[in-house]
């Protein structure tokens, strides 16, 4: 695999993508990144590295996708408008990236004869279903936003290409991923990126709701190990895989841990819970554990410490 041509990482200048690029380079792979820099930054990636090619371009542009794929051995498709709220405000342009872009990747792979593709889907496909229990992959889907509709449609297209054209998609439904380089600048950024940045800068924090809502937080480094395994395994089984630790943390517990790491918390104000907010989100990760090797996951405290020191 390593000598057979670069891995194309779409969205490689973003939060998760840039960590995947680091992981692949460290393992000796050549990497080509395709990113339109809408939220990603080249400065997330190491400068002047051999084996790393950067292409600024849009996955909604068929020609760009096709030329970027020339000579590649596999694809990690992470590019997307990752903000659920952005998809609610502008479904059409989100759809171009999240749906048309994914279809362009499938078609270009078919034409280039490339088989293996990783796909970053989301727990958002379950909507409120499964709330209050550990959500397994067979839980009925209830996509409630354009973001979730497009992610689910992308999964289904990848299934079609698997049956029809022997593509080998490894589809992952990420729960709440956190770590260094997650952009805290929007109010809809990941809660950990906001809380850690504000705590460090002593800026007031807003807690939507009573803080007893829970999430299944995964440190980005643990995710990258799984993604690289999915590129290297001889065969990918059909069916999407939840990426969560089946570990519930409330926002109040999260704040307490951040406070103990930074030596205190800034003022915290409570605001009304966000419309449509999910109260409890936790993965049943039996399928993940059955298919992938998983070392002891990074504890929330260690992940937060790395983020704060990074
Ligand atoms: P991110 O915004 O940091 O990364 C997305 C990258 O895609 C950015 O670099 C952006 O510039 C690029 N991009 C967006 N539209 C593009 C287009 N049309 N053409 C080319 N590049 C484009 O977000 P992230 O958190 O790193 O998310 C990576 C993937 O994981 C996304 O597909 C996202 O939907 C998915 N995901 C993330 C989480 C999470 O907890 N962070 C949860 C579920 C799913
Ligand atoms: C995450 C993903 C989303 C989708 C969804 C699946 C992120 C950023 N979003 O949404 O893409 O995959 O999971 O169900 O990863 N909060 C505060 N104060 C703040 C910011 C957030 O209290 O300043 C709360 C927020 O109201 C929510 C919780 O923190 O209750 C988590 O919010 P989030 O935006 O990090 O993630 P989530 O789970 O809504």
GROMACS .gro file of C-alpha atoms and ligand atoms in nm:
model
  393
    1UNK     CA    1   0.000   0.000   0.000
    2UNK     CA    2   0.271   0.249   0.101
    3UNK     CA    3   0.458   0.236  -0.228
    4UNK     CA    4   0.142   0.236  -0.437
    5UNK     CA    5   0.073   0.608  -0.457
    6UNK     CA    6  -0.047   0.879  -0.221
    7UNK     CA    7  -0.354   0.871  -0.001
    8UNK     CA    8  -0.592   1.149  -0.101
    9UNK     CA    9  -0.723   1.324   0.211
   10UNK     CA   10  -1.013   1.556   0.134
   11UNK     CA   11  -1.058   1.815   0.406
   12UNK     CA   12  -0.699   1.746   0.513
   13UNK     CA   13  -0.642   2.107   0.622
   14UNK     CA   14  -0.922   2.085   0.880
   15UNK     CA   15  -0.930   1.967   1.241
   16UNK     CA   16  -0.960   1.590   1.198
   17UNK     CA   17  -0.805   1.583   0.850
   18UNK     CA   18  -0.482   1.748   0.961
   19UNK     CA   19  -0.437   1.490   1.239
   20UNK     CA   20  -0.493   1.212   0.987
   21UNK     CA   21  -0.230   1.366   0.758
   22UNK     CA   22   0.018   1.374   1.050
   23UNK     CA   23  -0.059   1.010   1.131
   24UNK     CA   24  -0.017   0.897   0.771
   25UNK     CA   25   0.310   1.087   0.722
   26UNK     CA   26   0.443   0.937   1.045
   27UNK     CA   27   0.368   0.590   0.908
   28UNK     CA   28   0.558   0.661   0.588
   29UNK     CA   29   0.270   0.725   0.351
   30UNK     CA   30   0.270   0.988   0.080
   31UNK     CA   31  -0.033   1.216   0.120
   32UNK     CA   32  -0.219   1.449  -0.112
   33UNK     CA   33  -0.460   1.696   0.047
   34UNK     CA   34  -0.756   1.848  -0.138
   35UNK     CA   35  -0.918   2.131   0.057
   36UNK     CA   36  -1.096   2.455  -0.032
   37UNK     CA   37  -0.979   2.621   0.291
   38UNK     CA   38  -1.334   2.723   0.382
   39UNK     CA   39  -1.269   2.629   0.745
   40UNK     CA   40  -0.933   2.451   0.712
   41UNK     CA   41  -0.591   2.617   0.709
   42UNK     CA   42  -0.263   2.513   0.550
   43UNK     CA   43  -0.098   2.617   0.876
   44UNK     CA   44  -0.262   2.312   1.038
   45UNK     CA   45  -0.021   2.102   0.831
   46UNK     CA   46   0.357   2.066   0.856
   47UNK     CA   47   0.545   2.299   0.622
   48UNK     CA   48   0.796   2.183   0.361
   49UNK     CA   49   0.741   1.811   0.410
   50UNK     CA   50   0.841   1.554   0.151
   51UNK     CA   51   0.556   1.320   0.065
   52UNK     CA   52   0.293   1.592   0.122
   53UNK     CA   53   0.116   1.761  -0.170
   54UNK     CA   54  -0.141   2.036  -0.116
   55UNK     CA   55  -0.416   2.117  -0.364
   56UNK     CA   56  -0.653   2.407  -0.304
   57UNK     CA   57  -0.981   2.316  -0.468
   58UNK     CA   58  -1.345   2.227  -0.422
   59UNK     CA   59  -1.481   1.872  -0.409
   60UNK     CA   60  -1.796   2.000  -0.579
   61UNK     CA   61  -1.585   2.059  -0.891
   62UNK     CA   62  -1.570   1.732  -1.088
   63UNK     CA   63  -1.253   1.823  -1.278
   64UNK     CA   64  -1.065   1.916  -0.962
   65UNK     CA   65  -1.168   1.590  -0.795
   66UNK     CA   66  -1.071   1.384  -1.096
   67UNK     CA   67  -0.728   1.539  -1.138
   68UNK     CA   68  -0.656   1.526  -0.762
   69UNK     CA   69  -0.721   1.154  -0.764
   70UNK     CA   70  -0.471   1.066  -1.036
   71UNK     CA   71  -0.224   0.805  -0.911
   72UNK     CA   72  -0.373   0.777  -0.561
   73UNK     CA   73  -0.408   0.441  -0.386
   74UNK     CA   74  -0.696   0.524  -0.150
   75UNK     CA   75  -0.912   0.812  -0.034
   76UNK     CA   76  -1.001   0.948   0.311
   77UNK     CA   77  -1.304   1.165   0.246
   78UNK     CA   78  -1.339   1.411   0.532
   79UNK     CA   79  -1.418   1.734   0.347
   80UNK     CA   80  -1.758   1.873   0.441
   81UNK     CA   81  -1.930   2.172   0.584
   82UNK     CA   82  -1.903   2.030   0.934
   83UNK     CA   83  -2.134   2.276   1.106
   84UNK     CA   84  -2.490   2.154   1.150
   85UNK     CA   85  -2.608   2.511   1.196
   86UNK     CA   86  -2.445   2.624   0.869
   87UNK     CA   87  -2.643   2.353   0.691
   88UNK     CA   88  -2.965   2.480   0.845
   89UNK     CA   89  -2.889   2.837   0.735
   90UNK     CA   90  -2.769   2.751   0.384
   91UNK     CA   91  -2.881   2.403   0.277
   92UNK     CA   92  -2.797   2.456  -0.090
   93UNK     CA   93  -2.429   2.537  -0.056
   94UNK     CA   94  -2.390   2.275   0.218
   95UNK     CA   95  -2.546   2.020  -0.015
   96UNK     CA   96  -2.292   2.103  -0.288
   97UNK     CA   97  -2.005   2.013  -0.054
   98UNK     CA   98  -2.160   1.739   0.154
   99UNK     CA   99  -2.362   1.555  -0.105
  100UNK     CA  100  -2.246   1.649  -0.458
  101UNK     CA  101  -1.887   1.647  -0.335
  102UNK     CA  102  -1.928   1.292  -0.201
  103UNK     CA  103  -2.087   1.174  -0.523
  104UNK     CA  104  -1.800   1.329  -0.721
  105UNK     CA  105  -1.554   1.133  -0.506
  106UNK     CA  106  -1.741   0.807  -0.575
  107UNK     CA  107  -1.751   0.865  -0.949
  108UNK     CA  108  -1.389   0.972  -0.975
  109UNK     CA  109  -1.285   0.662  -0.777
  110UNK     CA  110  -1.484   0.439  -1.007
  111UNK     CA  111  -1.319   0.591  -1.314
  112UNK     CA  112  -0.971   0.577  -1.159
  113UNK     CA  113  -1.019   0.219  -1.035
  114UNK     CA  114  -0.947   0.316  -0.672
  115UNK     CA  115  -1.133   0.097  -0.422
  116UNK     CA  116  -1.073   0.195  -0.062
  117UNK     CA  117  -1.243   0.504   0.082
  118UNK     CA  118  -1.299   0.623   0.439
  119UNK     CA  119  -1.610   0.831   0.495
  120UNK     CA  120  -1.675   1.069   0.786
  121UNK     CA  121  -2.043   1.033   0.866
  122UNK     CA  122  -2.199   1.149   1.191
  123UNK     CA  123  -2.410   1.047   1.488
  124UNK     CA  124  -2.639   1.322   1.355
  125UNK     CA  125  -2.799   1.059   1.126
  126UNK     CA  126  -2.979   0.913   1.432
  127UNK     CA  127  -3.140   1.244   1.528
  128UNK     CA  128  -3.325   1.208   1.859
  129UNK     CA  129  -3.368   0.831   1.817
  130UNK     CA  130  -3.195   0.618   2.073
  131UNK     CA  131  -3.168   0.906   2.316
  132UNK     CA  132  -3.119   0.776   2.669
  133UNK     CA  133  -2.965   0.445   2.564
  134UNK     CA  134  -2.640   0.349   2.395
  135UNK     CA  135  -2.719   0.396   2.025
  136UNK     CA  136  -2.629   0.105   1.800
  137UNK     CA  137  -2.591   0.123   1.423
  138UNK     CA  138  -2.930  -0.037   1.354
  139UNK     CA  139  -3.118   0.234   1.542
  140UNK     CA  140  -3.369   0.384   1.295
  141UNK     CA  141  -3.228   0.692   1.130
  142UNK     CA  142  -3.395   1.027   1.184
  143UNK     CA  143  -3.185   1.294   1.015
  144UNK     CA  144  -3.327   1.628   1.132
  145UNK     CA  145  -3.105   1.876   0.947
  146UNK     CA  146  -2.966   1.918   0.593
  147UNK     CA  147  -2.626   1.816   0.735
  148UNK     CA  148  -2.764   1.484   0.862
  149UNK     CA  149  -2.971   1.420   0.548
  150UNK     CA  150  -2.664   1.466   0.327
  151UNK     CA  151  -2.441   1.251   0.550
  152UNK     CA  152  -2.694   0.966   0.541
  153UNK     CA  153  -2.740   1.000   0.165
  154UNK     CA  154  -2.362   0.989   0.124
  155UNK     CA  155  -2.353   0.662   0.320
  156UNK     CA  156  -2.625   0.517   0.100
  157UNK     CA  157  -2.445   0.620  -0.220
  158UNK     CA  158  -2.128   0.458  -0.093
  159UNK     CA  159  -2.329   0.138  -0.037
  160UNK     CA  160  -2.452   0.159  -0.394
  161UNK     CA  161  -2.096   0.195  -0.524
  162UNK     CA  162  -1.988  -0.098  -0.308
  163UNK     CA  163  -2.252  -0.327  -0.461
  164UNK     CA  164  -2.231  -0.196  -0.813
  165UNK     CA  165  -1.864  -0.105  -0.859
  166UNK     CA  166  -1.677  -0.293  -0.581
  167UNK     CA  167  -1.575   0.019  -0.393
  168UNK     CA  168  -1.455  -0.062  -0.040
  169UNK     CA  169  -1.607   0.210   0.177
  170UNK     CA  170  -1.531   0.220   0.549
  171UNK     CA  171  -1.813   0.435   0.684
  172UNK     CA  172  -1.773   0.587   1.031
  173UNK     CA  173  -2.036   0.770   1.232
  174UNK     CA  174  -1.835   1.001   1.454
  175UNK     CA  175  -1.978   1.103   1.790
  176UNK     CA  176  -1.818   1.411   1.953
  177UNK     CA  177  -1.453   1.433   1.851
  178UNK     CA  178  -1.223   1.679   2.029
  179UNK     CA  179  -0.860   1.781   2.036
  180UNK     CA  180  -0.606   2.040   1.926
  181UNK     CA  181  -0.686   2.248   1.612
  182UNK     CA  182  -1.063   2.225   1.651
  183UNK     CA  183  -1.167   2.580   1.565
  184UNK     CA  184  -1.346   2.749   1.860
  185UNK     CA  185  -1.439   3.066   1.671
  186UNK     CA  186  -1.807   3.000   1.594
  187UNK     CA  187  -2.081   2.970   1.858
  188UNK     CA  188  -2.155   2.632   1.697
  189UNK     CA  189  -1.800   2.502   1.730
  190UNK     CA  190  -1.748   2.189   1.935
  191UNK     CA  191  -1.824   2.255   2.300
  192UNK     CA  192  -1.480   2.141   2.419
  193UNK     CA  193  -1.299   2.377   2.182
  194UNK     CA  194  -1.510   2.666   2.316
  195UNK     CA  195  -1.491   2.577   2.686
  196UNK     CA  196  -1.114   2.513   2.690
  197UNK     CA  197  -1.033   2.830   2.493
  198UNK     CA  198  -1.259   3.046   2.706
  199UNK     CA  199  -1.136   2.892   3.031
  200UNK     CA  200  -0.775   2.954   2.931
  201UNK     CA  201  -0.851   3.313   2.824
  202UNK     CA  202  -1.073   3.376   3.130
  203UNK     CA  203  -1.370   3.467   2.907
  204UNK     CA  204  -1.727   3.403   3.031
  205UNK     CA  205  -1.877   3.068   2.931
  206UNK     CA  206  -2.241   3.014   2.832
  207UNK     CA  207  -2.398   2.685   2.929
  208UNK     CA  208  -2.707   2.605   2.724
  209UNK     CA  209  -2.948   2.423   2.956
  210UNK     CA  210  -2.868   2.284   3.299
  211UNK     CA  211  -2.536   2.123   3.202
  212UNK     CA  212  -2.667   1.774   3.275
  213UNK     CA  213  -2.684   1.684   2.904
  214UNK     CA  214  -2.425   1.419   2.819
  215UNK     CA  215  -2.199   1.342   2.525
  216UNK     CA  216  -1.961   1.063   2.422
  217UNK     CA  217  -1.634   1.251   2.368
  218UNK     CA  218  -1.351   1.088   2.168
  219UNK     CA  219  -0.997   1.224   2.158
  220UNK     CA  220  -0.890   1.285   1.799
  221UNK     CA  221  -0.571   1.076   1.830
  222UNK     CA  222  -0.778   0.765   1.911
  223UNK     CA  223  -0.990   0.826   1.602
  224UNK     CA  224  -0.684   0.856   1.377
  225UNK     CA  225  -0.559   0.512   1.483
  226UNK     CA  226  -0.892   0.366   1.371
  227UNK     CA  227  -0.893   0.550   1.039
  228UNK     CA  228  -0.545   0.424   0.954
  229UNK     CA  229  -0.646   0.068   1.041
  230UNK     CA  230  -0.940   0.104   0.803
  231UNK     CA  231  -0.702   0.200   0.524
  232UNK     CA  232  -0.474  -0.095   0.593
  233UNK     CA  233  -0.712  -0.382   0.671
  234UNK     CA  234  -0.736  -0.645   0.397
  235UNK     CA  235  -1.116  -0.631   0.375
  236UNK     CA  236  -1.379  -0.384   0.493
  237UNK     CA  237  -1.709  -0.528   0.609
  238UNK     CA  238  -2.029  -0.361   0.497
  239UNK     CA  239  -2.219  -0.139   0.739
  240UNK     CA  240  -2.138   0.187   0.910
  241UNK     CA  241  -1.948   0.184   1.240
  242UNK     CA  242  -2.011   0.414   1.536
  243UNK     CA  243  -1.703   0.591   1.667
  244UNK     CA  244  -1.771   0.654   2.032
  245UNK     CA  245  -1.637   0.516   2.358
  246UNK     CA  246  -1.978   0.443   2.511
  247UNK     CA  247  -1.871   0.684   2.784
  248UNK     CA  248  -2.110   0.956   2.905
  249UNK     CA  249  -1.983   1.289   3.029
  250UNK     CA  250  -2.213   1.570   3.135
  251UNK     CA  251  -2.118   1.927   3.053
  252UNK     CA  252  -2.103   1.997   3.427
  253UNK     CA  253  -1.845   1.717   3.467
  254UNK     CA  254  -1.659   1.852   3.165
  255UNK     CA  255  -1.641   2.200   3.318
  256UNK     CA  256  -1.524   2.062   3.648
  257UNK     CA  257  -1.238   1.875   3.478
  258UNK     CA  258  -1.138   2.179   3.271
  259UNK     CA  259  -1.148   2.393   3.586
  260UNK     CA  260  -0.916   2.155   3.769
  261UNK     CA  261  -0.670   2.164   3.478
  262UNK     CA  262  -0.656   2.541   3.431
  263UNK     CA  263  -0.683   2.625   3.801
  264UNK     CA  264  -1.035   2.768   3.808
  265UNK     CA  265  -1.318   2.861   3.575
  266UNK     CA  266  -1.436   3.194   3.434
  267UNK     CA  267  -1.792   3.310   3.511
  268UNK     CA  268  -2.053   3.068   3.376
  269UNK     CA  269  -2.399   3.186   3.274
  270UNK     CA  270  -2.691   2.957   3.197
  271UNK     CA  271  -2.900   3.016   2.886
  272UNK     CA  272  -3.201   2.825   2.750
  273UNK     CA  273  -3.121   2.485   2.601
  274UNK     CA  274  -3.070   2.502   2.224
  275UNK     CA  275  -3.374   2.416   2.016
  276UNK     CA  276  -3.352   2.052   1.912
  277UNK     CA  277  -3.057   1.983   2.143
  278UNK     CA  278  -3.008   1.615   2.215
  279UNK     CA  279  -3.012   1.543   2.588
  280UNK     CA  280  -2.803   1.227   2.593
  281UNK     CA  281  -2.585   1.094   2.313
  282UNK     CA  282  -2.379   0.780   2.370
  283UNK     CA  283  -2.258   0.520   2.122
  284UNK     CA  284  -2.300   0.149   2.149
  285UNK     CA  285  -1.954   0.070   2.012
  286UNK     CA  286  -1.969  -0.312   2.001
  287UNK     CA  287  -1.925  -0.312   1.623
  288UNK     CA  288  -1.623  -0.085   1.649
  289UNK     CA  289  -1.463  -0.313   1.909
  290UNK     CA  290  -1.540  -0.622   1.701
  291UNK     CA  291  -1.385  -0.486   1.383
  292UNK     CA  292  -1.097  -0.268   1.503
  293UNK     CA  293  -0.815  -0.297   1.751
  294UNK     CA  294  -0.867  -0.040   2.016
  295UNK     CA  295  -0.596   0.042   2.266
  296UNK     CA  296  -0.699   0.191   2.601
  297UNK     CA  297  -0.873   0.512   2.492
  298UNK     CA  298  -0.738   0.847   2.600
  299UNK     CA  299  -0.919   0.958   2.915
  300UNK     CA  300  -1.113   1.281   2.893
  301UNK     CA  301  -0.874   1.440   3.142
  302UNK     CA  302  -0.562   1.342   2.945
  303UNK     CA  303  -0.717   1.454   2.617
  304UNK     CA  304  -0.811   1.789   2.771
  305UNK     CA  305  -0.461   1.828   2.915
  306UNK     CA  306  -0.306   1.764   2.572
  307UNK     CA  307  -0.544   2.012   2.415
  308UNK     CA  308  -0.470   2.277   2.675
  309UNK     CA  309  -0.094   2.225   2.646
  310UNK     CA  310  -0.096   2.196   2.265
  311LIG     P1  311  -1.335   2.096   0.977
  311LIG     O1  312  -1.428   2.205   0.936
  311LIG     O2  313  -1.217   2.134   1.059
  311LIG     O3  314  -1.284   2.016   0.849
  311LIG     C1  315  -1.352   2.011   0.726
  311LIG     C2  316  -1.252   2.042   0.615
  311LIG     O4  317  -1.318   2.030   0.489
  311LIG     C3  318  -1.199   2.187   0.623
  311LIG     O5  319  -1.060   2.186   0.607
  311LIG     C4  320  -1.268   2.258   0.507
  311LIG     O6  321  -1.192   2.365   0.457
  311LIG     C5  322  -1.284   2.143   0.407
  311LIG     N1  323  -1.394   2.162   0.311
  311LIG     C6  324  -1.523   2.196   0.338
  311LIG     N2  325  -1.594   2.200   0.223
  311LIG     C7  326  -1.509   2.168   0.122
  311LIG     C8  327  -1.523   2.156  -0.018
  311LIG     N3  328  -1.640   2.182  -0.079
  311LIG     N4  329  -1.415   2.121  -0.092
  311LIG     C9  330  -1.295   2.097  -0.032
  311LIG     N5  331  -1.276   2.107   0.101
  311LIG    C10  332  -1.382   2.142   0.177
  311LIG     O7  333  -1.424   1.988   1.053
  311LIG     P2  334  -1.385   1.849   1.122
  311LIG     O8  335  -1.447   1.851   1.256
  311LIG     O9  336  -1.241   1.820   1.105
  311LIG    O10  337  -1.472   1.747   1.034
  311LIG    C11  338  -1.413   1.653   0.945
  311LIG    C12  339  -1.523   1.557   0.898
  311LIG    O11  340  -1.574   1.485   1.010
  311LIG    C13  341  -1.643   1.628   0.835
  311LIG    O12  342  -1.690   1.548   0.727
  311LIG    C14  343  -1.746   1.630   0.947
  311LIG    O13  344  -1.879   1.637   0.898
  311LIG    C15  345  -1.716   1.497   1.015
  311LIG     N6  346  -1.762   1.492   1.156
  311LIG    C16  347  -1.697   1.562   1.254
  311LIG    C17  348  -1.740   1.553   1.387
  311LIG    C18  349  -1.669   1.622   1.501
  311LIG    O14  350  -1.701   1.592   1.617
  311LIG     N7  351  -1.571   1.708   1.473
  311LIG    C19  352  -1.854   1.475   1.419
  311LIG    C20  353  -1.920   1.408   1.315
  311LIG    C21  354  -1.871   1.415   1.184
  312LIG     C1  355  -2.233   1.720   1.757
  312LIG     C2  356  -2.160   1.764   1.632
  312LIG     C3  357  -2.253   1.766   1.515
  312LIG     C4  358  -2.328   1.636   1.500
  312LIG     C5  359  -2.395   1.599   1.633
  312LIG     C6  360  -2.452   1.457   1.624
  312LIG     C7  361  -1.981   1.919   1.684
  312LIG     C8  362  -1.939   2.062   1.687
  312LIG     N1  363  -2.109   1.898   1.649
  312LIG     O1  364  -2.330   1.816   1.796
  312LIG     O2  365  -2.176   1.790   1.397
  312LIG     O3  366  -2.237   1.537   1.456
  312LIG     O4  367  -2.299   1.596   1.738
  312LIG     O5  368  -2.558   1.445   1.710
  312LIG     O6  369  -1.906   1.828   1.708
  312LIG     N2  370  -2.293   2.390   2.441
  312LIG     C9  371  -2.294   2.480   2.546
  312LIG     N3  372  -2.222   2.596   2.533
  312LIG    C10  373  -2.149   2.625   2.421
  312LIG    C11  374  -2.148   2.531   2.314
  312LIG    C12  375  -2.222   2.415   2.328
  312LIG     O7  376  -2.360   2.460   2.649
  312LIG     O8  377  -2.085   2.732   2.416
  312LIG    C13  378  -2.371   2.265   2.455
  312LIG    C14  379  -2.470   2.241   2.343
  312LIG     O9  380  -2.592   2.309   2.365
  312LIG    C15  381  -2.485   2.089   2.352
  312LIG    C16  382  -2.345   2.041   2.396
  312LIG    O10  383  -2.279   2.157   2.447
  312LIG    O11  384  -2.578   2.054   2.451
  312LIG    C17  385  -2.261   1.985   2.282
  312LIG    O12  386  -2.263   2.078   2.175
  312LIG     P1  387  -2.171   2.062   2.044
  312LIG    O13  388  -2.211   2.175   1.952
  312LIG    O14  389  -2.029   2.050   2.081
  312LIG    O15  390  -2.210   1.921   1.983
  312LIG     P2  391  -2.347   1.846   1.950
  312LIG    O16  392  -2.343   1.721   2.031
  312LIG    O17  393  -2.464   1.936   1.966
   0.00000   0.00000   0.00000
